[in-house]
Amino acid sequence: MTTGLTGLILIVDDTPTNLDVISEALSNAGYKVAIATSGERALQQVERRPPDLILLDVMMPGIDGFETCQRLKANAKTCDIPIIFMTALVDVDNKVKGLKLGAVDYVTKPFQEQEVLARVKTHLQLRLLTQTLEQQVAQKTAELQAAQLQIIQREKLSALGNLVAGVAHEINNPVGFISGNIQPALDYIKDLFGLLDLVQQESANFSAAIQEEIEAIDLDYIREDLPKLVGSMQEGVNRIKDISISLRTFSRADTDRPVACNIHEGIDSTIMILKHRLKANDSRPEIQVINDCGDLPKIECYAGQLNQVFMNILGNAIDAVNESNIGRTYAEIKANPNQIIVHTELSGDRQQVVIRIKDNGIGMSEAVREQVFDNLFTTKSVGQGTGLGLAIARQIVEETHGGKLNCTSLLGKGTEFIITLPTQAEHKS
């Protein structure tokens, strides 16, 4: 006779006759059988080799069945093993007590072979179903977390994109107004100086009051400096225009399918937005960004999402080099300056683009490096960071674009992130 469901069953009984009867019936049914003649030995055996089910006698010398059950259920390693008590038919109190302690069932003495086999088979099947259900729940939980991650990603990208695009749009109006009026202002200034020259030519002798005012305002200096001042204003406007263009490039809305984009424009716009964090301050010189970019073709991608990945990695690099400055003097940092190197190249027979972003910051331990792409993992304090975790960054690169995002790091030496992207996206029908 076979059950179609096998497993290891531990029989715990101090009576040899009972052990022989039950072990023979179970062995004939195709089960693996282990035997223990006391509660103490049962606990030792279960610790070494957990069975799939335990048949446990109630009345035993030393540790009785109830205490054995209680200890098994208190142990995280053995608490899920189903326990079937073996007890006398009329012993109702013991049956109730056993079920309260966590047993799943009981068989009565004297044993009925078919009853024992039926109950054993039922509870092994239930345990298998429970384990399968737990696996399915874990799988569905992981799928749900991945779906939530995607929703969070879309919401962050959408909110940030809309915000940045709105700011860029609001900047454009006053900047356009100022830029459009600078040249007419220069023309007016030129006309006014021309008029002053004419007045000076026509009037041989100014009054003492006018002459004093000319000297007081230093008219010759104004004549020389005012065009330069307006020219500086023009440079400032041009700078704001560049920032506005970078904001629009960074926040570009993605279509429902990848489009051909210049990856360098996204990197440059991200660096421009982070410029304020790179500038020199009282505690350190400027963080050097070395742009070692190759000649890349346009690649098919979702540019706005990739820009978010660049923002996260570059932001982390800035944090890392700033942390490496702790305890170092300004002169020491200047002698060994903070650097972020951005390198791009074609590889894989020109079918892939590789983007390397490397810093000489504090680096990471191997334990931290192994977790950097885990969902919700962070080494930053509350309120710090860009808001887009590396788990989402990897999802954007690998799942959305079919690429790879890897990281290498040496503690105290620095970190390098390597992004590999196909030049052409896979179009799914």
Coordinates of C-alpha atoms in Angstrom, one line a residue, residues 85-304:
F85 CA -1.1 12.7 20.2
M86 CA -1.5 9.1 21.0
T87 CA -3.9 8.6 23.9
A88 CA -6.5 6.2 25.4
L89 CA -10.0 6.3 23.9
V90 CA -11.7 7.4 27.1
D91 CA -9.1 10.0 28.0
V92 CA -11.1 13.1 27.0
D93 CA -9.3 15.6 29.2
N94 CA -5.9 14.6 27.8
K95 CA -7.3 15.0 24.3
V96 CA -8.5 18.6 25.0
K97 CA -5.3 19.5 26.8
G98 CA -3.2 18.3 23.9
L99 CA -5.2 20.2 21.3
K100 CA -4.9 23.4 23.4
L101 CA -1.1 22.9 23.5
G102 CA -1.0 23.0 19.7
A103 CA -1.5 19.4 18.6
V104 CA -3.4 19.0 15.4
D105 CA -5.1 15.7 16.1
Y106 CA -5.0 12.5 18.2
V107 CA -5.2 8.7 17.6
T108 CA -6.6 6.4 20.1
K109 CA -5.3 3.2 21.7
P110 CA -5.6 0.4 20.9
F111 CA -4.5 1.5 17.4
Q112 CA -6.6 1.0 14.3
E113 CA -4.1 0.9 11.4
Q114 CA -6.4 2.5 8.8
E115 CA -7.3 5.3 11.2
V116 CA -3.7 6.1 11.9
L117 CA -2.7 6.1 8.2
A118 CA -5.7 8.3 7.3
R119 CA -4.9 10.9 10.0
V120 CA -1.2 10.9 9.1
K121 CA -1.9 11.3 5.4
T122 CA -4.4 14.1 6.1
H123 CA -2.1 16.2 8.2
L124 CA 0.9 15.7 5.9
Q125 CA -1.3 17.0 3.0
L126 CA -2.4 19.9 5.2
R127 CA 1.2 20.8 6.0
L128 CA 2.2 20.6 2.3
L129 CA -0.7 22.8 1.4
T130 CA 0.2 25.3 4.2
Q131 CA 3.8 25.4 3.0
T132 CA 2.7 25.9 -0.6
L133 CA 0.3 28.6 0.5
E134 CA 3.1 30.4 2.4
Q135 CA 5.3 30.3 -0.7
Q136 CA 2.5 31.7 -2.8
V137 CA 1.8 34.4 -0.2
A138 CA 5.5 35.3 -0.2
Q139 CA 5.6 35.4 -4.0
K140 CA 2.5 37.5 -4.2
T141 CA 3.9 39.8 -1.5
A142 CA 7.1 40.3 -3.5
E143 CA 5.0 40.9 -6.7
L144 CA 2.9 43.5 -4.7
Q145 CA 6.0 45.2 -3.4
A146 CA 7.4 45.4 -7.0
A147 CA 4.2 46.8 -8.2
Q148 CA 4.1 49.4 -5.4
L149 CA 7.7 50.3 -6.2
Q150 CA 6.7 51.0 -9.8
I151 CA 3.8 53.1 -8.7
I152 CA 6.0 55.1 -6.3
Q153 CA 8.5 55.5 -9.2
R154 CA 5.9 56.8 -11.6
E155 CA 4.4 59.2 -9.0
K156 CA 7.9 60.6 -8.1
L157 CA 8.9 61.0 -11.7
S158 CA 5.6 62.5 -12.6
A159 CA 5.5 64.9 -9.7
L160 CA 9.1 65.9 -10.0
G161 CA 8.8 66.3 -13.8
N162 CA 5.8 68.5 -13.5
L163 CA 7.4 70.6 -10.8
V164 CA 10.6 71.1 -12.7
A165 CA 8.8 71.7 -16.0
G166 CA 6.6 74.3 -14.3
V167 CA 9.6 76.1 -12.7
A168 CA 11.3 76.2 -16.1
H169 CA 8.2 77.6 -17.7
E170 CA 7.9 80.3 -15.1
I171 CA 11.5 81.2 -15.4
N172 CA 11.2 81.6 -19.2
N173 CA 8.8 84.5 -19.1
P174 CA 10.8 87.0 -17.0
V175 CA 14.1 85.8 -18.5
G176 CA 12.6 86.4 -22.0
F177 CA 11.4 89.8 -20.9
I178 CA 14.8 90.8 -19.5
S179 CA 16.8 89.3 -22.4
G180 CA 14.6 91.1 -25.0
N181 CA 15.1 94.4 -23.3
I182 CA 18.9 94.4 -22.7
Q183 CA 19.8 95.3 -26.3
P184 CA 17.3 98.2 -26.4
A185 CA 18.7 99.4 -23.0
L186 CA 22.2 99.4 -24.5
D187 CA 21.0 101.4 -27.4
Y188 CA 19.3 103.9 -25.1
I189 CA 22.5 104.2 -23.1
K190 CA 24.5 104.8 -26.3
D191 CA 22.0 107.5 -27.3
L192 CA 22.1 109.2 -23.9
F193 CA 25.9 109.2 -23.9
G194 CA 25.8 110.6 -27.5
L195 CA 23.5 113.4 -26.3
L196 CA 25.8 114.2 -23.4
D197 CA 28.7 114.5 -25.8
L198 CA 26.7 116.8 -28.0
V199 CA 25.7 118.9 -25.0
Q200 CA 29.3 119.1 -23.9
Q201 CA 30.3 120.2 -27.4
E202 CA 27.6 122.9 -27.6
S203 CA 28.2 124.3 -24.1
A204 CA 31.7 125.6 -23.8
N205 CA 31.3 126.5 -20.2
F206 CA 29.1 124.5 -17.8
S207 CA 28.0 126.1 -14.6
A208 CA 30.0 125.3 -11.5
A209 CA 27.1 123.2 -10.2
I210 CA 27.0 121.0 -13.3
Q211 CA 30.8 120.6 -13.3
E212 CA 30.7 119.5 -9.7
E213 CA 28.0 116.9 -10.4
I214 CA 30.0 115.5 -13.4
E215 CA 33.0 115.1 -11.1
A216 CA 30.9 113.7 -8.2
I217 CA 29.3 110.9 -10.3
D218 CA 32.6 110.3 -12.2
L219 CA 30.9 110.5 -15.6
D220 CA 33.9 109.1 -17.4
Y221 CA 33.8 105.9 -15.3
I222 CA 30.1 105.5 -15.8
R223 CA 30.6 105.9 -19.5
E224 CA 33.1 103.1 -19.4
D225 CA 31.5 100.8 -16.8
L226 CA 27.8 101.0 -17.6
P227 CA 28.0 99.0 -20.9
K228 CA 30.1 96.4 -19.0
L229 CA 27.5 96.2 -16.2
V230 CA 24.7 95.6 -18.7
G231 CA 26.9 93.0 -20.5
S232 CA 27.2 91.2 -17.1
M233 CA 23.4 91.2 -16.9
Q234 CA 23.3 89.6 -20.3
E235 CA 25.7 86.9 -19.1
G236 CA 23.5 86.3 -16.1
V237 CA 20.4 86.0 -18.3
N238 CA 22.3 83.6 -20.5
R239 CA 23.2 81.5 -17.4
I240 CA 19.5 81.4 -16.4
K241 CA 18.6 80.4 -19.9
D242 CA 21.1 77.5 -19.7
I243 CA 19.6 76.4 -16.4
S244 CA 16.1 76.6 -17.8
I245 CA 17.1 74.5 -20.8
S246 CA 18.7 72.0 -18.4
L247 CA 15.6 71.8 -16.3
R248 CA 13.4 71.2 -19.4
T249 CA 15.9 68.6 -20.7
F250 CA 16.0 66.9 -17.3
S251 CA 12.3 66.8 -16.8
R252 CA 11.3 65.9 -20.4
A253 CA 8.1 63.9 -20.5
D254 CA 8.4 60.3 -21.6
T255 CA 6.2 58.9 -24.3
D256 CA 4.5 55.5 -24.1
R257 CA 7.4 54.1 -26.0
P258 CA 11.2 54.7 -26.0
V259 CA 12.5 57.4 -28.4
A260 CA 16.0 58.2 -29.7
C261 CA 17.8 60.6 -27.3
N262 CA 21.2 62.0 -26.8
I263 CA 22.3 60.5 -23.5
H264 CA 25.0 63.2 -23.0
E265 CA 22.3 65.9 -22.9
G266 CA 20.7 64.2 -19.9
I267 CA 24.0 63.8 -18.1
D268 CA 24.9 67.4 -18.8
S269 CA 21.5 68.7 -17.6
T270 CA 21.8 66.7 -14.4
I271 CA 25.3 68.1 -13.7
M272 CA 24.0 71.6 -14.3
I273 CA 21.1 71.2 -11.9
L274 CA 23.6 69.9 -9.3
K275 CA 26.0 72.7 -9.9
H276 CA 25.2 74.4 -6.6
R277 CA 26.3 71.3 -4.7
L278 CA 29.6 71.2 -6.6
K279 CA 30.8 74.7 -5.9
A280 CA 33.5 75.6 -3.5
N281 CA 32.5 76.6 0.1
D282 CA 34.2 77.5 3.3
S283 CA 35.2 73.9 4.1
R284 CA 36.3 72.5 0.7
P285 CA 37.3 73.5 -2.8
E286 CA 35.0 72.8 -5.8
I287 CA 34.2 69.2 -6.5
Q288 CA 35.7 68.4 -9.8
V289 CA 33.5 66.7 -12.4
I290 CA 35.6 65.2 -15.1
N291 CA 33.6 64.5 -18.2
D292 CA 35.2 61.8 -20.2
C293 CA 32.5 61.2 -22.7
G294 CA 32.9 59.2 -25.9
D295 CA 31.2 59.7 -29.3
L296 CA 27.8 58.0 -28.7
P297 CA 24.9 57.7 -31.1
K298 CA 21.4 58.5 -29.9
I299 CA 19.9 55.6 -28.0
E300 CA 16.2 54.6 -27.7
C301 CA 15.2 55.2 -24.1
Y302 CA 12.9 56.9 -21.7
A303 CA 15.1 60.0 -21.2
G304 CA 13.2 61.4 -18.2

